[in-house]
Coordinates of C-alpha atoms in Angstrom, one line a residue:
X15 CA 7.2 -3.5 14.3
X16 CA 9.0 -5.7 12.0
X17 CA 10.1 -9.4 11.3
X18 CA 12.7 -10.7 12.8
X19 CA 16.1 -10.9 11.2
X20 CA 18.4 -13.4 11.7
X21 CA 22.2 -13.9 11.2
X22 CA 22.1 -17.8 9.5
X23 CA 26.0 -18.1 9.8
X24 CA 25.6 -18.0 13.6
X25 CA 24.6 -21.4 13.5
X26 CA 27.8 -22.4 12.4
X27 CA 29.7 -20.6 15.6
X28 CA 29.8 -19.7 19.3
X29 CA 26.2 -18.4 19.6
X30 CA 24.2 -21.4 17.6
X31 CA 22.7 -21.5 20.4
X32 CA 21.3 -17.9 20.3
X33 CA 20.8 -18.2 17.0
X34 CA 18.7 -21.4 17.3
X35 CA 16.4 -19.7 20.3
X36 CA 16.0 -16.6 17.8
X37 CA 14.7 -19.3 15.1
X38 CA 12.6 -21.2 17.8
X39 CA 10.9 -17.7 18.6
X40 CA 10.5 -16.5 15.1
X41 CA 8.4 -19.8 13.8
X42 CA 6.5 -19.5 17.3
X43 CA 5.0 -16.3 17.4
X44 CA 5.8 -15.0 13.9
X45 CA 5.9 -17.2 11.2
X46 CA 7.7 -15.5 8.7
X47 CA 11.8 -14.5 9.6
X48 CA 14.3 -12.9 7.3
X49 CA 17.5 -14.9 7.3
X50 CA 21.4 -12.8 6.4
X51 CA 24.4 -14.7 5.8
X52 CA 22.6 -17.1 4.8
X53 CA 25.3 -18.5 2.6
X54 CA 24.0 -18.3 -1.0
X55 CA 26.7 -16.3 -3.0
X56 CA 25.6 -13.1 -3.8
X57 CA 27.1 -12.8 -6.9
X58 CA 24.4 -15.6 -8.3
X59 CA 21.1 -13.5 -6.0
X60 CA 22.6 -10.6 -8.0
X61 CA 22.1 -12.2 -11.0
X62 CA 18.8 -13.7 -10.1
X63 CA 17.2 -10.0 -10.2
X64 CA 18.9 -9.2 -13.1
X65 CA 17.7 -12.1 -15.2
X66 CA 14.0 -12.1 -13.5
X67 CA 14.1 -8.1 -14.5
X68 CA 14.9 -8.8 -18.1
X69 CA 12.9 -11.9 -18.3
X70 CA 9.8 -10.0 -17.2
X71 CA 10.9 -6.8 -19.7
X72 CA 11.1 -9.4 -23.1
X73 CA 8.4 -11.9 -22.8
X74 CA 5.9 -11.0 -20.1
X75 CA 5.3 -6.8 -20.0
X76 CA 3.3 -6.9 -23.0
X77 CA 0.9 -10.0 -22.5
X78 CA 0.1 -8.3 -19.0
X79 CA -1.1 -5.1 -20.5
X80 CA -3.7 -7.4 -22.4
X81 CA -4.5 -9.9 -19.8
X82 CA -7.4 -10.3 -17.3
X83 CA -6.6 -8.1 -14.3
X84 CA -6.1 -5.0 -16.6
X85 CA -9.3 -6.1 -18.3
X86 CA -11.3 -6.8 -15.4
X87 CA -9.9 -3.6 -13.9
X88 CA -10.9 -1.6 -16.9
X89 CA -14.2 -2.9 -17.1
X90 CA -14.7 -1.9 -13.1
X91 CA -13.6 1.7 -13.7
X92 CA -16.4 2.6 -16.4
X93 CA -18.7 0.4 -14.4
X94 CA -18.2 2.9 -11.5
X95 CA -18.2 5.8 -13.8
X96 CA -21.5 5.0 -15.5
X97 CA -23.0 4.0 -12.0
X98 CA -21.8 6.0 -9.9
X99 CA -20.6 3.6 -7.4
X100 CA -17.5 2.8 -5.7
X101 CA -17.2 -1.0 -6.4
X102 CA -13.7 -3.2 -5.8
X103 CA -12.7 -6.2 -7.4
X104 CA -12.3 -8.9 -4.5
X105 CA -11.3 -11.5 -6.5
X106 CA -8.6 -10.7 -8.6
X107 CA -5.0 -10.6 -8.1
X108 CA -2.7 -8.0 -9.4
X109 CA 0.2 -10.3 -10.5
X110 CA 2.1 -11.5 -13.7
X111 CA 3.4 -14.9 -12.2
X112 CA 4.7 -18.0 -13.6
X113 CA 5.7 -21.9 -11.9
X114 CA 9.6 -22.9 -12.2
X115 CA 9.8 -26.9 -11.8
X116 CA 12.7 -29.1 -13.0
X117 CA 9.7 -30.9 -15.9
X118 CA 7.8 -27.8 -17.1
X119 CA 8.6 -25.4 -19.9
X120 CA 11.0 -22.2 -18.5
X121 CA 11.2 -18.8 -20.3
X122 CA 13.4 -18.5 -23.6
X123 CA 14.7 -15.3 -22.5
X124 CA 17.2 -13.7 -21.6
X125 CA 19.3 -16.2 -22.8
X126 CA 21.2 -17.1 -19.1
X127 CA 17.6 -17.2 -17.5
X128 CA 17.8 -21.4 -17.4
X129 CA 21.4 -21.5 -16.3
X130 CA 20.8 -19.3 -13.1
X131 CA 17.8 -20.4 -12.3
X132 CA 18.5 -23.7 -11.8
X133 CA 21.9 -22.9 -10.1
X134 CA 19.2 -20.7 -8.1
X135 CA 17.0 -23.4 -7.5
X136 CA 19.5 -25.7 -6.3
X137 CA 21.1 -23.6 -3.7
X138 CA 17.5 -22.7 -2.0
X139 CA 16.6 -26.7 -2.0
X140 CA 19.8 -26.8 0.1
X141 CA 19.0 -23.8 2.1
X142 CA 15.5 -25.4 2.6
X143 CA 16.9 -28.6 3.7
X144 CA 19.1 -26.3 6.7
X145 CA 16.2 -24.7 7.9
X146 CA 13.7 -28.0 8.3
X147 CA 17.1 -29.4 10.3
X148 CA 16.7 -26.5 12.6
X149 CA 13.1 -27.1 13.1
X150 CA 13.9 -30.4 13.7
X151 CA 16.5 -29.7 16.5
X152 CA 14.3 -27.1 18.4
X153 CA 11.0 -29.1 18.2
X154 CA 12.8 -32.2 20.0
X155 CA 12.5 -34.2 16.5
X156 CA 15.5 -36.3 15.0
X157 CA 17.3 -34.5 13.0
X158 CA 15.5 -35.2 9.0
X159 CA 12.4 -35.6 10.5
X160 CA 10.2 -32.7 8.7
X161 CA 12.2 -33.2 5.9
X162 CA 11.5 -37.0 5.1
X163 CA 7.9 -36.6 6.0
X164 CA 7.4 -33.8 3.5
X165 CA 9.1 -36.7 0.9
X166 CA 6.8 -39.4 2.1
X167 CA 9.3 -41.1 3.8
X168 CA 12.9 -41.9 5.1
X169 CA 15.4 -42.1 1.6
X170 CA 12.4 -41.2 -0.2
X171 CA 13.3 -38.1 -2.6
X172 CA 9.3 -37.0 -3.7
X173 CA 8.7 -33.7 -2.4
X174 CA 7.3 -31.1 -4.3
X175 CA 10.1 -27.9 -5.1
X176 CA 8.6 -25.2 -7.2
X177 CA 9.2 -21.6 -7.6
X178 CA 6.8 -18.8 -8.3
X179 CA 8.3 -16.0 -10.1
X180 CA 6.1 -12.7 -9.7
X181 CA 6.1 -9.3 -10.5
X182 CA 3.5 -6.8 -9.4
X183 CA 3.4 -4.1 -12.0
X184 CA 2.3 -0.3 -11.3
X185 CA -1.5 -0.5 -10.8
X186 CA -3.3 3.1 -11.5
X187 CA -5.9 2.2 -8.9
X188 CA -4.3 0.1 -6.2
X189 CA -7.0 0.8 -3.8
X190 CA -9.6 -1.2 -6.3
X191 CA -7.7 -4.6 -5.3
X192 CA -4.7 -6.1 -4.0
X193 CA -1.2 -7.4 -5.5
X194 CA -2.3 -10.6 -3.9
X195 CA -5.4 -11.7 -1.8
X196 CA -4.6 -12.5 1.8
X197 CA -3.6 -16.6 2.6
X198 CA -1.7 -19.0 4.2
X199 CA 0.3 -21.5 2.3
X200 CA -0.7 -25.3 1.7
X201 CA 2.8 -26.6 2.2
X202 CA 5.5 -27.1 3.8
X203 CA 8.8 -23.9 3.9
X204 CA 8.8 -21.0 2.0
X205 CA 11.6 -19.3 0.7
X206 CA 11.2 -15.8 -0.6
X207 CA 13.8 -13.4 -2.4
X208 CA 11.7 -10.7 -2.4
X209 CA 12.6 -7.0 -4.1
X210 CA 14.8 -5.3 -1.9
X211 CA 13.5 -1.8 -3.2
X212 CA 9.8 -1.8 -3.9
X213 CA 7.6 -3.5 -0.5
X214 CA 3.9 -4.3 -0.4
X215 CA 4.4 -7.8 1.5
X216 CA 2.3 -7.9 4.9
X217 CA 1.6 -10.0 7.5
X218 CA -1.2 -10.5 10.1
X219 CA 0.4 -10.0 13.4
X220 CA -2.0 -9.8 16.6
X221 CA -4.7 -8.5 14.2
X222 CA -2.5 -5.8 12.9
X223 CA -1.1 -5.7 9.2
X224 CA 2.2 -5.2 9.2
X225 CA 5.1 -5.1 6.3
X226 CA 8.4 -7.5 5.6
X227 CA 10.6 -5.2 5.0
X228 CA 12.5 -5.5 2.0
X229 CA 16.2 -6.1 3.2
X230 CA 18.7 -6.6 0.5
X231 CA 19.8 -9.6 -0.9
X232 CA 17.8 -11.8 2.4
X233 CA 16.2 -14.6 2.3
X234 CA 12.3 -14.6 3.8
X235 CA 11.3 -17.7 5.4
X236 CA 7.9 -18.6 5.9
X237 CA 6.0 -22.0 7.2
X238 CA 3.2 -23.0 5.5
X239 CA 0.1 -25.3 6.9
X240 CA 2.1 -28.5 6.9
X241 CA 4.6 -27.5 9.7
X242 CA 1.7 -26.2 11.2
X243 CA 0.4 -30.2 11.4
X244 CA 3.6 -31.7 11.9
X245 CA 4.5 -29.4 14.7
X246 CA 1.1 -30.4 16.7
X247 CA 0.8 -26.2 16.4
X248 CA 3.3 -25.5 17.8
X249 CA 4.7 -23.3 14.5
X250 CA 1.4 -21.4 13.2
X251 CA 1.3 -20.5 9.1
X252 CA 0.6 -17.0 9.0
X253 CA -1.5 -14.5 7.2
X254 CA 0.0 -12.7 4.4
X255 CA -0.7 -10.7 1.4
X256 CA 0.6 -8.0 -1.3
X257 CA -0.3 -4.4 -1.9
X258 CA -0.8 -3.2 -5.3
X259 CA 1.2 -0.3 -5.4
X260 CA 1.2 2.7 -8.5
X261 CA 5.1 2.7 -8.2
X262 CA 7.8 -0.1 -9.4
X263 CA 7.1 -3.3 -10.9
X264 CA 7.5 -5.1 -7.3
X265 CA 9.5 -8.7 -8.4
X266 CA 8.9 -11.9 -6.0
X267 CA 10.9 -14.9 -6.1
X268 CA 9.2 -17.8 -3.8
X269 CA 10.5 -21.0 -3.4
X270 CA 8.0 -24.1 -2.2
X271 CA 9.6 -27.0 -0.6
X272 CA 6.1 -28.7 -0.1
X273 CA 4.7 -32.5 0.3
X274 CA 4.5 -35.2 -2.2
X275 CA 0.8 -35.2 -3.4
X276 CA 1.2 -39.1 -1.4
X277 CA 2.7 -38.0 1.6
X278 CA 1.1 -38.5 4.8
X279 CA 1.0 -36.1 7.2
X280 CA 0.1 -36.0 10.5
X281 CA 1.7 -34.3 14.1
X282 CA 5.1 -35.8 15.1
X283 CA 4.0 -38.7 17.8
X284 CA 7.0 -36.6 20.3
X285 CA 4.7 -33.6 20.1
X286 CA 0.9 -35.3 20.8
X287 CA 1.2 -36.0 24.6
X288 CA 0.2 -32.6 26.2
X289 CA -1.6 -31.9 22.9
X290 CA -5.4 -30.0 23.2
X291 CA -8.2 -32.3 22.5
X292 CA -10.9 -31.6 20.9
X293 CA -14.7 -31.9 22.2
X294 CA -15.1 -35.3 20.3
X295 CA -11.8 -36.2 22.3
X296 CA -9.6 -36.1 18.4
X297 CA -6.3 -34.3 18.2
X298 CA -6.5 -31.0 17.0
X299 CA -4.3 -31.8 14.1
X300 CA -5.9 -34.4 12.0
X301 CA -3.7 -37.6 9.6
X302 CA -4.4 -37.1 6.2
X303 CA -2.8 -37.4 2.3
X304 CA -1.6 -33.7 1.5
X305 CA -3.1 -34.5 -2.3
X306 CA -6.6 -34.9 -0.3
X307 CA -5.7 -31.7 1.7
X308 CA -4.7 -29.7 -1.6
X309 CA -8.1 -30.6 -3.4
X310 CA -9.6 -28.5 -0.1
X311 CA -6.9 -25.9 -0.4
X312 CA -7.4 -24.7 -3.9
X313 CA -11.1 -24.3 -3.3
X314 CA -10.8 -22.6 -0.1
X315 CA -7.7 -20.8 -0.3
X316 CA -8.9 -17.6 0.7
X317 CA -10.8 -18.8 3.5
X318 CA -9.9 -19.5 7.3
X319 CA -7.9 -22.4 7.3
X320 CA -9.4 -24.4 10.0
X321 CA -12.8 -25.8 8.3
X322 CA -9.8 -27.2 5.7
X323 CA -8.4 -29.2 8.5
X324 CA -11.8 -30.1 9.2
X325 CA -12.4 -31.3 5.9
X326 CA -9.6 -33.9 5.3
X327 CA -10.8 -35.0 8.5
X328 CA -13.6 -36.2 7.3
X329 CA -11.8 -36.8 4.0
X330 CA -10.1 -39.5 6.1
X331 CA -13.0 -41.1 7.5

């Protein structure tokens, strides 16, 4: 079984409308879609890996050999050794990882790292912008209508873009812990250039585990919690999480096109009239601040992800 793969340049032609049923189906009962010619050159996704490769080789491969997982991980192994036991660390991630913004401090090295990325980051908020038009169309929305609630509002410009560079080095005892614990995202879409050589990336599809697999120079997509909301359910976020692997130094790219911290959010009126009810006779989805729903998230993270839509619920009250 694998994710669905999806030729973005069909949009553009005589089978859009394929193209747009293959979307429709892939945010239904997926979550998680690679997209091809999805018009990002790939001269500059070319020189994305290189630069994330040698930024990752000059300032962040040593200071992971010292840092906590390797420590923790350490510890755990003479723990079992002295004991006797068989223990796993359940709350630790396997990751060197670091948060691109257009305010905060980027890596020094190499020395084209800042010039790519941004032209990087650019492309993908533009990519972003595509895919939340598509969701519009095939949810019945007008056409900006994800995209200007994730701002906060019509001509508003406040939403949240951040990328998470990763990189999931060899781990001598994978089956200790994971690359990264399982979870659904807080926000809005996800865009993931993910390694096209080295996998580990799963998600939880009809109770089964299963991998994205890597396919060269794609695009992942995945919807977070937010669409969930604003699409009264009908686009589910999904499951996912990374194996820690003892081969390759797996490198993740993932772009966040998420809500203001003010932003309301709340199911698109169009999409609440055959909506399920509740036993107290409340939609299923509730109206809240995403700020309010992220000071839930980043205590519950790992936890299902309905008691957080219970929470800012009562937040709201």
């Amino acid at each position: 079984m694998a994710i669905p793969v999806i030729d973005f340049s069909k949009l553009n032609g005589k089978d859009r409308v394929e193209a747009l049923a293959q979307i429709a189906d892939a945010c239904e009962n997926w979550g998680f879609f690679q997209l091809v010619n999805h018009g990002i050159p790939i001269e500059l996704l070319e020189r994305v890996k290189k630069v994330c490769s040698q930024c990752y080789k000059l300032e962040r491969e040593e200071g992971f050999k010292n840092s906590m997982p390797v420590k923790l991980l350490n510890d755990l192994l003479e723990r079992n050794y002295i004991n006797g036991t068989d223990e796993k660390l359940e709350d630790l991630d396997w990751e060197d990882v670091f948060i691109l913004q257009d305010d905060n401090k980027w890596p020094c090295q190499p020395l084209e790292f800042k010039e790519t990325m941004s032209e990087y980051r650019r492309e993908l908020r533009n990519l972003a912008a595509k895919v939340m038009e598509v969701m519009d169309e095939n949810l019945g929305l007008p056409k900006g209508y994800i995209k200007n609630a994730l701002n906060g509002g019509e001509g508003i410009e406040d939403a949240f873009f951040g990328t998470k560079v990763s990189h999931y080095p060899p781990c001598p005892h994978p089956e200790l812990l994971t690359g990264l614990r399982a979870h659904t995202d807080a926000g809005g879409v996800i865009l993931l250039f993910q390694d096209d050589k080295v996998g580990g990336l799963q998600i939880l599809k009809d109770g089964e585990w299963i991998d994205v697999q890597p396919l060269e120079n794609s695009i992942v997509i995945n919807t977070g919690d937010q669409i969930e909301v604003l699409s009264n359910g009908r686009y589910k976020s999904v499951w996912h999480h990374v194996l820690a692997s003892r081969d390759g130094n797996r490198r993740s790219i993932a772009s966040f096109y998420n809500p203001s911290l003010n932003a309301t959010i709340a199911p698109a009126p169009q999409l609440i009239e055959s909506v399920t009810k509740v036993a107290n006779d409340q939609h299923a989805y509730p109206e809240f601040v995403f700020g309010d729903y992220m000071s839930v998230y980043v205590k519950q993270k790992f936890l299902p992800k309905e008691p957080r839509f219970q929470a800012v619920r009562a937040i709201k009250k």
